[in-house]
PDB file of C-alpha atoms in Angstrom:
ATOM      1  CA  UNK A   3      -7.594  -4.351  29.892  1.00  0.00           C
ATOM      2  CA  UNK A   4      -5.984  -2.562  32.742  1.00  0.00           C
ATOM      3  CA  UNK A   5      -8.025  -0.318  34.912  1.00  0.00           C
ATOM      4  CA  UNK A   6      -6.809   2.181  37.478  1.00  0.00           C
ATOM      5  CA  UNK A   7      -8.961   3.802  40.219  1.00  0.00           C
ATOM      6  CA  UNK A   8      -7.798   6.516  42.556  1.00  0.00           C
ATOM      7  CA  UNK A   9      -9.175   6.878  46.164  1.00  0.00           C
ATOM      8  CA  UNK A  10      -8.522   9.222  49.008  1.00  0.00           C
ATOM      9  CA  UNK A  11      -9.812  12.271  50.713  1.00  0.00           C
ATOM     10  CA  UNK A  12     -11.024  15.117  48.573  1.00  0.00           C
ATOM     11  CA  UNK A  13     -10.206  17.823  51.132  1.00  0.00           C
ATOM     12  CA  UNK A  14      -6.924  18.270  53.032  1.00  0.00           C
ATOM     13  CA  UNK A  15      -6.015  21.031  55.406  1.00  0.00           C
ATOM     14  CA  UNK A  16      -2.894  23.195  54.750  1.00  0.00           C
ATOM     15  CA  UNK A  17       0.252  21.771  56.230  1.00  0.00           C
ATOM     16  CA  UNK A  18      -1.214  18.347  56.531  1.00  0.00           C
ATOM     17  CA  UNK A  19      -0.526  15.220  54.501  1.00  0.00           C
ATOM     18  CA  UNK A  20      -2.277  14.113  51.311  1.00  0.00           C
ATOM     19  CA  UNK A  21      -2.706  10.385  50.869  1.00  0.00           C
ATOM     20  CA  UNK A  22      -3.961   8.678  47.775  1.00  0.00           C
ATOM     21  CA  UNK A  23      -4.152   5.069  46.589  1.00  0.00           C
ATOM     22  CA  UNK A  24      -4.437   3.640  43.116  1.00  0.00           C
ATOM     23  CA  UNK A  25      -6.059   0.249  42.717  1.00  0.00           C
ATOM     24  CA  UNK A  26      -4.997  -1.580  39.574  1.00  0.00           C
ATOM     25  CA  UNK A  27      -7.071  -4.295  37.960  1.00  0.00           C
ATOM     26  CA  UNK A  28      -6.635  -6.275  34.796  1.00  0.00           C
ATOM     27  CA  UNK A  29      -2.874  -6.258  35.103  1.00  0.00           C
ATOM     28  CA  UNK A  30      -0.358  -7.353  37.819  1.00  0.00           C
ATOM     29  CA  UNK A  31       1.839  -4.477  38.932  1.00  0.00           C
ATOM     30  CA  UNK A  32       4.735  -6.725  39.420  1.00  0.00           C
ATOM     31  CA  UNK A  33       4.622  -7.814  35.734  1.00  0.00           C
ATOM     32  CA  UNK A  34       6.176  -4.589  34.464  1.00  0.00           C
ATOM     33  CA  UNK A  35       5.756  -0.989  33.646  1.00  0.00           C
ATOM     34  CA  UNK A  36       6.126   2.224  35.767  1.00  0.00           C
ATOM     35  CA  UNK A  37       3.234   3.119  37.943  1.00  0.00           C
ATOM     36  CA  UNK A  38       2.896   6.677  38.843  1.00  0.00           C
ATOM     37  CA  UNK A  39       1.118   9.931  39.577  1.00  0.00           C
ATOM     38  CA  UNK A  40       0.291  12.963  37.484  1.00  0.00           C
ATOM     39  CA  UNK A  41      -1.532  15.998  38.636  1.00  0.00           C
ATOM     40  CA  UNK A  42      -3.385  18.895  37.032  1.00  0.00           C
ATOM     41  CA  UNK A  43      -4.325  22.127  38.917  1.00  0.00           C
ATOM     42  CA  UNK A  44      -7.665  23.527  37.907  1.00  0.00           C
ATOM     43  CA  UNK A  45      -7.613  25.088  34.533  1.00  0.00           C
ATOM     44  CA  UNK A  46      -3.875  24.278  34.093  1.00  0.00           C
ATOM     45  CA  UNK A  47      -1.557  21.696  32.511  1.00  0.00           C
ATOM     46  CA  UNK A  48      -0.208  18.384  33.478  1.00  0.00           C
ATOM     47  CA  UNK A  49       2.608  17.832  35.999  1.00  0.00           C
ATOM     48  CA  UNK A  50       4.429  14.565  36.470  1.00  0.00           C
ATOM     49  CA  UNK A  51       4.754  13.835  40.215  1.00  0.00           C
ATOM     50  CA  UNK A  52       6.659  10.477  40.316  1.00  0.00           C
ATOM     51  CA  UNK A  53       6.734   6.836  39.343  1.00  0.00           C
ATOM     52  CA  UNK A  54       7.607   3.622  40.821  1.00  0.00           C
ATOM     53  CA  UNK A  55       9.007   0.837  38.570  1.00  0.00           C
ATOM     54  CA  UNK A  56       7.673  -2.698  39.043  1.00  0.00           C
ATOM     55  CA  UNK A  57      11.055  -3.718  40.462  1.00  0.00           C
ATOM     56  CA  UNK A  58      10.559  -1.102  43.278  1.00  0.00           C
ATOM     57  CA  UNK A  59      12.744   1.792  41.900  1.00  0.00           C
ATOM     58  CA  UNK A  60      11.302   5.133  42.495  1.00  0.00           C
ATOM     59  CA  UNK A  61      11.648   8.330  40.548  1.00  0.00           C
ATOM     60  CA  UNK A  62      10.362  11.678  41.877  1.00  0.00           C
ATOM     61  CA  UNK A  63       9.841  15.058  40.296  1.00  0.00           C
ATOM     62  CA  UNK A  64      12.731  17.064  41.867  1.00  0.00           C
ATOM     63  CA  UNK A  65      10.417  19.978  42.730  1.00  0.00           C
ATOM     64  CA  UNK A  66       8.287  17.716  44.906  1.00  0.00           C
ATOM     65  CA  UNK A  67      10.909  15.152  46.082  1.00  0.00           C
ATOM     66  CA  UNK A  68      11.331  16.487  49.636  1.00  0.00           C
ATOM     67  CA  UNK A  69       7.702  16.022  50.373  1.00  0.00           C
ATOM     68  CA  UNK A  70       6.872  12.939  48.481  1.00  0.00           C
ATOM     69  CA  UNK A  71       6.673   9.203  49.092  1.00  0.00           C
ATOM     70  CA  UNK A  72       5.399   6.730  46.516  1.00  0.00           C
ATOM     71  CA  UNK A  73       5.123   3.048  47.433  1.00  0.00           C
ATOM     72  CA  UNK A  74       3.671  -0.110  45.953  1.00  0.00           C
ATOM     73  CA  UNK A  75       1.801  -2.979  47.486  1.00  0.00           C
ATOM     74  CA  UNK A  76       2.106  -5.869  45.029  1.00  0.00           C
ATOM     75  CA  UNK A  77       0.183  -8.309  47.120  1.00  0.00           C
ATOM     76  CA  UNK A  78      -2.997  -6.113  46.873  1.00  0.00           C
ATOM     77  CA  UNK A  79      -2.032  -4.758  43.386  1.00  0.00           C
ATOM     78  CA  UNK A  80      -2.069  -1.194  44.259  1.00  0.00           C
ATOM     79  CA  UNK A  81       0.272   1.782  44.784  1.00  0.00           C
ATOM     80  CA  UNK A  82       0.118   4.892  46.914  1.00  0.00           C
ATOM     81  CA  UNK A  83       1.091   8.557  47.024  1.00  0.00           C
ATOM     82  CA  UNK A  84       1.959  10.558  50.167  1.00  0.00           C
ATOM     83  CA  UNK A  85       2.513  14.316  49.848  1.00  0.00           C
ATOM     84  CA  UNK A  86       3.312  16.021  53.097  1.00  0.00           C
ATOM     85  CA  UNK A  87       3.077  19.691  54.165  1.00  0.00           C
ATOM     86  CA  UNK A  88       0.504  20.552  51.506  1.00  0.00           C
ATOM     87  CA  UNK A  89      -0.449  24.096  50.579  1.00  0.00           C
ATOM     88  CA  UNK A  90      -3.108  25.639  48.247  1.00  0.00           C
ATOM     89  CA  UNK A  91      -0.761  25.163  45.348  1.00  0.00           C
ATOM     90  CA  UNK A  92      -1.248  21.366  45.761  1.00  0.00           C
ATOM     91  CA  UNK A  93      -4.905  21.660  44.888  1.00  0.00           C
ATOM     92  CA  UNK A  94      -5.243  19.517  41.686  1.00  0.00           C
ATOM     93  CA  UNK A  95      -6.917  16.590  40.066  1.00  0.00           C
ATOM     94  CA  UNK A  96      -4.555  13.657  40.750  1.00  0.00           C
ATOM     95  CA  UNK A  97      -4.239  10.884  38.219  1.00  0.00           C
ATOM     96  CA  UNK A  98      -2.702   7.556  38.669  1.00  0.00           C
ATOM     97  CA  UNK A  99      -1.159   6.089  35.541  1.00  0.00           C
ATOM     98  CA  UNK A 100       0.613   3.133  34.027  1.00  0.00           C
ATOM     99  CA  UNK A 101       3.536   4.236  31.937  1.00  0.00           C
ATOM    100  CA  UNK A 102       6.459   3.117  29.829  1.00  0.00           C
ATOM    101  CA  UNK A 103       8.144   5.979  27.971  1.00  0.00           C
ATOM    102  CA  UNK A 104       4.510   7.317  27.592  1.00  0.00           C
ATOM    103  CA  UNK A 105       1.338   6.827  29.678  1.00  0.00           C
ATOM    104  CA  UNK A 106      -0.948   4.219  28.085  1.00  0.00           C
ATOM    105  CA  UNK A 107      -3.437   4.035  30.850  1.00  0.00           C
ATOM    106  CA  UNK A 108      -4.873   6.587  33.220  1.00  0.00           C
ATOM    107  CA  UNK A 109      -7.219   6.557  36.157  1.00  0.00           C
ATOM    108  CA  UNK A 110     -10.246   8.797  36.051  1.00  0.00           C
ATOM    109  CA  UNK A 111      -8.634  11.226  38.354  1.00  0.00           C
ATOM    110  CA  UNK A 112      -9.544  12.516  41.842  1.00  0.00           C
ATOM    111  CA  UNK A 113      -9.809  16.206  42.843  1.00  0.00           C
ATOM    112  CA  UNK A 114      -7.947  17.024  45.973  1.00  0.00           C
ATOM    113  CA  UNK A 115      -8.682  20.535  47.450  1.00  0.00           C
ATOM    114  CA  UNK A 116      -6.239  21.985  50.034  1.00  0.00           C
ATOM    115  CA  UNK A 117      -8.269  24.322  52.253  1.00  0.00           C
ATOM    116  CA  UNK A 118      -8.919  24.921  55.859  1.00  0.00           C
TER     117      UNK A 118
ATOM    118  CA  UNK B 187      15.908  19.143  32.576  1.00  0.00           C
ATOM    119  CA  UNK B 188      14.209  19.290  29.110  1.00  0.00           C
ATOM    120  CA  UNK B 189      11.505  21.905  28.815  1.00  0.00           C
ATOM    121  CA  UNK B 190       8.700  21.330  26.095  1.00  0.00           C
ATOM    122  CA  UNK B 191       7.159  24.439  24.637  1.00  0.00           C
ATOM    123  CA  UNK B 192       3.920  24.044  22.736  1.00  0.00           C
ATOM    124  CA  UNK B 193       2.613  26.506  20.125  1.00  0.00           C
ATOM    125  CA  UNK B 194       0.274  28.068  19.632  1.00  0.00           C
ATOM    126  CA  UNK B 195      -1.452  28.297  22.905  1.00  0.00           C
ATOM    127  CA  UNK B 196      -4.774  28.349  21.239  1.00  0.00           C
ATOM    128  CA  UNK B 197      -5.734  27.361  17.628  1.00  0.00           C
ATOM    129  CA  UNK B 198      -9.164  28.499  16.360  1.00  0.00           C
ATOM    130  CA  UNK B 199     -10.344  26.453  13.392  1.00  0.00           C
ATOM    131  CA  UNK B 200     -13.401  25.278  11.806  1.00  0.00           C
ATOM    132  CA  UNK B 201     -14.484  21.628  11.381  1.00  0.00           C
ATOM    133  CA  UNK B 202     -12.939  20.117   8.307  1.00  0.00           C
ATOM    134  CA  UNK B 203      -9.837  22.321   8.517  1.00  0.00           C
ATOM    135  CA  UNK B 204      -6.290  21.045   9.101  1.00  0.00           C
ATOM    136  CA  UNK B 205      -4.659  21.573  12.491  1.00  0.00           C
ATOM    137  CA  UNK B 206      -0.960  21.811  12.952  1.00  0.00           C
ATOM    138  CA  UNK B 207       0.455  21.753  16.563  1.00  0.00           C
ATOM    139  CA  UNK B 208       4.019  22.318  17.510  1.00  0.00           C
ATOM    140  CA  UNK B 209       6.108  20.915  20.364  1.00  0.00           C
ATOM    141  CA  UNK B 210       9.653  22.300  20.702  1.00  0.00           C
ATOM    142  CA  UNK B 211      12.120  20.799  23.129  1.00  0.00           C
ATOM    143  CA  UNK B 212      14.936  22.743  24.843  1.00  0.00           C
ATOM    144  CA  UNK B 213      17.320  19.829  24.128  1.00  0.00           C
ATOM    145  CA  UNK B 214      17.227  16.973  21.689  1.00  0.00           C
ATOM    146  CA  UNK B 215      14.709  14.305  22.354  1.00  0.00           C
ATOM    147  CA  UNK B 216      14.771  10.754  21.110  1.00  0.00           C
ATOM    148  CA  UNK B 217      11.859  10.329  18.760  1.00  0.00           C
ATOM    149  CA  UNK B 218      10.999   6.960  20.616  1.00  0.00           C
ATOM    150  CA  UNK B 219      10.390   9.053  23.745  1.00  0.00           C
ATOM    151  CA  UNK B 220       7.975  11.731  22.403  1.00  0.00           C
ATOM    152  CA  UNK B 221       4.150  11.303  22.805  1.00  0.00           C
ATOM    153  CA  UNK B 222       1.011  13.287  22.315  1.00  0.00           C
ATOM    154  CA  UNK B 223      -2.249  13.244  24.294  1.00  0.00           C
ATOM    155  CA  UNK B 224      -5.755  14.559  23.842  1.00  0.00           C
ATOM    156  CA  UNK B 225      -7.707  15.784  26.831  1.00  0.00           C
ATOM    157  CA  UNK B 226     -11.439  16.746  26.868  1.00  0.00           C
ATOM    158  CA  UNK B 227     -13.040  18.687  29.786  1.00  0.00           C
ATOM    159  CA  UNK B 228     -13.647  16.466  32.852  1.00  0.00           C
ATOM    160  CA  UNK B 229     -11.713  13.609  31.330  1.00  0.00           C
ATOM    161  CA  UNK B 230      -8.264  12.078  31.640  1.00  0.00           C
ATOM    162  CA  UNK B 231      -5.857  12.549  28.899  1.00  0.00           C
ATOM    163  CA  UNK B 232      -5.945   9.910  26.149  1.00  0.00           C
ATOM    164  CA  UNK B 233      -2.783   8.770  24.336  1.00  0.00           C
ATOM    165  CA  UNK B 234      -2.794   9.638  20.699  1.00  0.00           C
ATOM    166  CA  UNK B 235       0.780   9.259  19.456  1.00  0.00           C
ATOM    167  CA  UNK B 236       3.893   7.565  20.849  1.00  0.00           C
ATOM    168  CA  UNK B 237       7.305   7.243  19.409  1.00  0.00           C
ATOM    169  CA  UNK B 238       6.686  10.614  17.749  1.00  0.00           C
ATOM    170  CA  UNK B 239       4.716   9.102  14.898  1.00  0.00           C
ATOM    171  CA  UNK B 240       2.921   5.870  15.871  1.00  0.00           C
ATOM    172  CA  UNK B 241      -0.812   6.101  16.410  1.00  0.00           C
ATOM    173  CA  UNK B 242      -2.039   4.390  19.588  1.00  0.00           C
ATOM    174  CA  UNK B 243      -4.670   1.742  19.455  1.00  0.00           C
ATOM    175  CA  UNK B 244      -8.021   3.023  18.048  1.00  0.00           C
ATOM    176  CA  UNK B 245      -6.762   6.550  17.042  1.00  0.00           C
ATOM    177  CA  UNK B 246      -8.131   7.511  13.668  1.00  0.00           C
ATOM    178  CA  UNK B 247      -5.648   8.012  10.839  1.00  0.00           C
ATOM    179  CA  UNK B 248      -6.566  11.764  10.623  1.00  0.00           C
ATOM    180  CA  UNK B 249      -4.175  12.103  13.487  1.00  0.00           C
ATOM    181  CA  UNK B 250      -0.456  12.051  12.619  1.00  0.00           C
ATOM    182  CA  UNK B 251       2.791  12.851  14.304  1.00  0.00           C
ATOM    183  CA  UNK B 252       6.203  13.713  12.952  1.00  0.00           C
ATOM    184  CA  UNK B 253       9.455  15.406  13.775  1.00  0.00           C
ATOM    185  CA  UNK B 254      12.846  14.642  15.423  1.00  0.00           C
ATOM    186  CA  UNK B 255      15.455  16.249  17.522  1.00  0.00           C
ATOM    187  CA  UNK B 256      13.823  19.305  19.086  1.00  0.00           C
ATOM    188  CA  UNK B 257      10.897  19.977  16.858  1.00  0.00           C
ATOM    189  CA  UNK B 258       7.818  17.766  16.777  1.00  0.00           C
ATOM    190  CA  UNK B 259       4.345  18.238  15.122  1.00  0.00           C
ATOM    191  CA  UNK B 260       0.959  16.933  15.713  1.00  0.00           C
ATOM    192  CA  UNK B 261      -1.296  17.178  12.590  1.00  0.00           C
ATOM    193  CA  UNK B 262      -5.018  16.567  12.418  1.00  0.00           C
ATOM    194  CA  UNK B 263      -5.761  16.384   8.760  1.00  0.00           C
ATOM    195  CA  UNK B 264      -9.526  17.286   8.963  1.00  0.00           C
ATOM    196  CA  UNK B 265     -11.056  18.386  12.237  1.00  0.00           C
ATOM    197  CA  UNK B 266     -14.084  16.513  13.415  1.00  0.00           C
ATOM    198  CA  UNK B 267     -16.283  17.999  16.054  1.00  0.00           C
ATOM    199  CA  UNK B 268     -14.999  15.636  18.625  1.00  0.00           C
ATOM    200  CA  UNK B 269     -11.333  16.770  17.988  1.00  0.00           C
ATOM    201  CA  UNK B 270     -11.791  20.180  19.762  1.00  0.00           C
ATOM    202  CA  UNK B 271      -9.864  19.624  22.941  1.00  0.00           C
ATOM    203  CA  UNK B 272      -6.547  20.331  24.555  1.00  0.00           C
ATOM    204  CA  UNK B 273      -3.462  18.525  23.293  1.00  0.00           C
ATOM    205  CA  UNK B 274      -0.250  17.845  25.223  1.00  0.00           C
ATOM    206  CA  UNK B 275       3.112  16.619  24.119  1.00  0.00           C
ATOM    207  CA  UNK B 276       5.277  14.702  26.669  1.00  0.00           C
ATOM    208  CA  UNK B 277       8.879  13.397  26.617  1.00  0.00           C
ATOM    209  CA  UNK B 278      10.608  10.644  28.622  1.00  0.00           C
ATOM    210  CA  UNK B 279      14.047  11.605  29.712  1.00  0.00           C
ATOM    211  CA  UNK B 280      17.049  10.299  31.580  1.00  0.00           C
ATOM    212  CA  UNK B 281      16.818   9.647  35.355  1.00  0.00           C
ATOM    213  CA  UNK B 282      14.058   8.692  34.298  1.00  0.00           C
ATOM    214  CA  UNK B 283      11.709  11.622  34.111  1.00  0.00           C
ATOM    215  CA  UNK B 284       8.544  12.511  32.370  1.00  0.00           C
ATOM    216  CA  UNK B 285       7.896  16.128  31.150  1.00  0.00           C
ATOM    217  CA  UNK B 286       4.662  17.616  29.626  1.00  0.00           C
ATOM    218  CA  UNK B 287       4.270  20.650  27.454  1.00  0.00           C
ATOM    219  CA  UNK B 288       1.887  23.318  28.606  1.00  0.00           C
ATOM    220  CA  UNK B 289      -0.735  22.285  26.125  1.00  0.00           C
ATOM    221  CA  UNK B 290      -2.481  23.659  22.904  1.00  0.00           C
ATOM    222  CA  UNK B 291      -6.212  24.227  22.958  1.00  0.00           C
ATOM    223  CA  UNK B 292      -7.982  23.573  19.700  1.00  0.00           C
ATOM    224  CA  UNK B 293     -11.216  25.574  19.710  1.00  0.00           C
ATOM    225  CA  UNK B 294     -14.092  25.969  17.327  1.00  0.00           C
ATOM    226  CA  UNK B 295     -13.789  29.209  15.239  1.00  0.00           C
TER     227      UNK B 295
END
């Protein structure tokens, strides 16, 4: 059974860069599926951030695209998120996920607070 | 970009009652690409329904999905105490993109 685990700093200063990694176990990233990120601001709904396909094709939410980089490391079976120039509006629980047309596996989520 | 609008925002019901949740899309969505999730406080969402009407593994049969085109429905036939949660619909579109509705909270009356 696939398992996903996010890791990264829980506190980032405004204007700096948010970096998260998702370690995948129980399934090889290079075998298939989209691998991506979804976030949820406190008390609010879910927002898709972006996905990377197992072939390396990348798809970003247009509203975040200019600040966003998603990459994959198949040798270590993990993928990463970089979000630049963060503001308080980027404060959220960040989930990594495995997806096809729907998300069938989620990480537990990691809270990232943007504050000085 | 397809926008998903869920209604009502909050549904106040008692255990044993039937819950009907709506998800309306701004453009037609292929049924194959419509899913529903349940989220409880402090937890990641859980896939309930995919392909508009197929239950995910381990989901009780009191949960059912229906609809096509722009109108989709999640029905919980008889609410159990553990069903009180927030429910989201989600569609997979061209580009490809993933879009979520804003959620419906099912609360105890």
